[in-house]
Amino acid sequence: MKKLGVLLSGRGSNFEAIARNIADGKLKAEIAVVISNRPEAPGLETARRLGLHAVALPSKGLPREEFDSQVASILDQHNVDLVVLAGYMRLLSGAFVKHFAMRIVNIHPSLLPAFPGLDAQHQAFEYGVKIAGCTAHFVDEHLDSGPIILQAAVAVEEADTAETLSARILKKEHRIYTDAIRLVLSGEWRIEGRRVVSSRMPLR
Ligand code: GRF
């Protein structure tokens, strides 16, 4: 069974969706460890409730390289195959990205490369886009910039607020993140330039 290492900093709804899909047999994988740089993250509490191995590792005050190397060694101890960022509010050091090259994925609440960074749904709403969405992608050392695995579009409705739009995007995040992880774990993909190419790519 392939092993996931989840990194999170907050609510953890994407992590919870992945855990639920594993429990329901929709994703064949095992969550080996959940690590949070914020000890008070609700996602960490959820991990404990689910009986998963949950580690609080405060990042405050530590140089990035040093903190990341502590995280990497915990992930290595658990023989993690894929690092799953789920609302992890930190940029990764070059050394960490190199150590887990093409073995780190992230979910971002916009159609990248539009609206990278914080509050992407609000950025898109305020900009006035008619189609918003979310992106599952590989992670490199830059912000929200690695090769795209899957995306899903969400139409902006007349009556939307940034909050109602965010809620619909989040539902799609929960769907495509599991699909993206399944695809990556299958190994049935290749990289052509920046393009992730796969005959297994789900149509949507
Ligand atoms: C999600 O919107 C995700 O796209 C972004 O951070 C948020 C995390 O939410 N990277 P949650 O902690 O998974 O509920």
PDB file of N, CA and C and ligand atoms in Angstrom, residues 8 10-15 86-89 106-109 121 170 173-174, ligand 1:
ATOM      1  N   LEU A   8      -0.204  19.959   7.006  1.00  0.00           N
ATOM      2  CA  LEU A   8      -1.279  20.950   7.057  1.00  0.00           C
ATOM      3  C   LEU A   8      -0.991  22.007   8.127  1.00  0.00           C
ATOM      4  N   GLY A  10      -3.999  24.138   9.113  1.00  0.00           N
ATOM      5  CA  GLY A  10      -5.267  24.702   9.583  1.00  0.00           C
ATOM      6  C   GLY A  10      -6.403  23.708   9.659  1.00  0.00           C
ATOM      7  N   ARG A  11      -7.523  24.123   9.064  1.00  0.00           N
ATOM      8  CA  ARG A  11      -8.802  23.406   9.141  1.00  0.00           C
ATOM      9  C   ARG A  11      -8.711  21.931   8.754  1.00  0.00           C
ATOM     10  N   GLY A  12      -8.053  21.650   7.635  1.00  0.00           N
ATOM     11  CA  GLY A  12      -7.825  20.251   7.265  1.00  0.00           C
ATOM     12  C   GLY A  12      -8.977  19.563   6.565  1.00  0.00           C
ATOM     13  N   SER A  13      -9.844  20.335   5.881  1.00  0.00           N
ATOM     14  CA  SER A  13     -10.983  19.671   5.220  1.00  0.00           C
ATOM     15  C   SER A  13     -10.526  18.841   4.021  1.00  0.00           C
ATOM     16  N   ASN A  14      -9.487  19.281   3.329  1.00  0.00           N
ATOM     17  CA  ASN A  14      -8.969  18.456   2.220  1.00  0.00           C
ATOM     18  C   ASN A  14      -8.371  17.155   2.742  1.00  0.00           C
ATOM     19  N   PHE A  15      -7.641  17.243   3.824  1.00  0.00           N
ATOM     20  CA  PHE A  15      -7.095  16.042   4.456  1.00  0.00           C
ATOM     21  C   PHE A  15      -8.224  15.088   4.856  1.00  0.00           C
ATOM     22  N   ALA A  86      -1.924  19.996   2.377  1.00  0.00           N
ATOM     23  CA  ALA A  86      -3.371  20.218   2.506  1.00  0.00           C
ATOM     24  C   ALA A  86      -3.589  21.451   3.373  1.00  0.00           C
ATOM     25  N   GLY A  87      -3.479  22.627   2.727  1.00  0.00           N
ATOM     26  CA  GLY A  87      -3.573  23.869   3.488  1.00  0.00           C
ATOM     27  C   GLY A  87      -2.327  24.069   4.328  1.00  0.00           C
ATOM     28  N   TYR A  88      -1.186  23.779   3.738  1.00  0.00           N
ATOM     29  CA  TYR A  88       0.107  23.935   4.432  1.00  0.00           C
ATOM     30  C   TYR A  88       0.632  25.315   4.078  1.00  0.00           C
ATOM     31  N   MET A  89       0.684  26.194   5.085  1.00  0.00           N
ATOM     32  CA  MET A  89       0.926  27.609   4.805  1.00  0.00           C
ATOM     33  C   MET A  89       2.410  27.968   4.855  1.00  0.00           C
ATOM     34  N   ASN A 106      -0.025  19.508  -4.202  1.00  0.00           N
ATOM     35  CA  ASN A 106      -0.748  20.562  -3.481  1.00  0.00           C
ATOM     36  C   ASN A 106      -2.093  20.790  -4.153  1.00  0.00           C
ATOM     37  N   ILE A 107      -3.024  21.356  -3.392  1.00  0.00           N
ATOM     38  CA  ILE A 107      -4.300  21.789  -3.974  1.00  0.00           C
ATOM     39  C   ILE A 107      -4.397  23.294  -3.764  1.00  0.00           C
ATOM     40  N   HIS A 108      -4.790  24.001  -4.831  1.00  0.00           N
ATOM     41  CA  HIS A 108      -4.876  25.464  -4.749  1.00  0.00           C
ATOM     42  C   HIS A 108      -6.250  25.909  -5.264  1.00  0.00           C
ATOM     43  N   PRO A 109      -6.889  26.862  -4.550  1.00  0.00           N
ATOM     44  CA  PRO A 109      -8.260  27.217  -4.914  1.00  0.00           C
ATOM     45  C   PRO A 109      -8.390  28.267  -6.012  1.00  0.00           C
ATOM     46  N   GLN A 121      -9.496  32.609  -3.862  1.00  0.00           N
ATOM     47  CA  GLN A 121     -10.914  32.688  -4.258  1.00  0.00           C
ATOM     48  C   GLN A 121     -11.393  34.144  -4.204  1.00  0.00           C
ATOM     49  N   LEU A 170     -14.384  24.649  -2.820  1.00  0.00           N
ATOM     50  CA  LEU A 170     -13.873  23.670  -1.843  1.00  0.00           C
ATOM     51  C   LEU A 170     -14.431  22.270  -2.113  1.00  0.00           C
ATOM     52  N   GLU A 173     -12.454  20.914  -4.801  1.00  0.00           N
ATOM     53  CA  GLU A 173     -11.106  20.569  -4.303  1.00  0.00           C
ATOM     54  C   GLU A 173     -11.127  19.170  -3.725  1.00  0.00           C
ATOM     55  N   HIS A 174     -12.140  18.916  -2.894  1.00  0.00           N
ATOM     56  CA  HIS A 174     -12.220  17.621  -2.215  1.00  0.00           C
ATOM     57  C   HIS A 174     -12.311  16.482  -3.228  1.00  0.00           C
TER      58      HIS A 174
HETATM   59  C1  GRF B   1      -7.860  25.139   0.600  1.00  0.00           C
HETATM   60  O1  GRF B   1      -8.634  26.152   0.020  1.00  0.00           O
HETATM   61  C2  GRF B   1      -6.711  24.770  -0.290  1.00  0.00           C
HETATM   62  O2  GRF B   1      -7.020  24.901  -1.649  1.00  0.00           O
HETATM   63  C3  GRF B   1      -5.646  25.772   0.093  1.00  0.00           C
HETATM   64  O3  GRF B   1      -5.796  25.940   1.465  1.00  0.00           O
HETATM   65  C4  GRF B   1      -7.144  25.634   1.844  1.00  0.00           C
HETATM   66  C5  GRF B   1      -7.050  24.569   2.891  1.00  0.00           C
HETATM   67  O4  GRF B   1      -8.303  24.202   3.391  1.00  0.00           O
HETATM   68  N1  GRF B   1      -4.342  25.308  -0.288  1.00  0.00           N
HETATM   69  P1  GRF B   1      -8.434  22.922   4.300  1.00  0.00           P
HETATM   70  O5  GRF B   1      -7.477  23.131   5.472  1.00  0.00           O
HETATM   71  O6  GRF B   1      -8.069  21.728   3.472  1.00  0.00           O
HETATM   72  O7  GRF B   1      -9.861  22.894   4.747  1.00  0.00           O
END
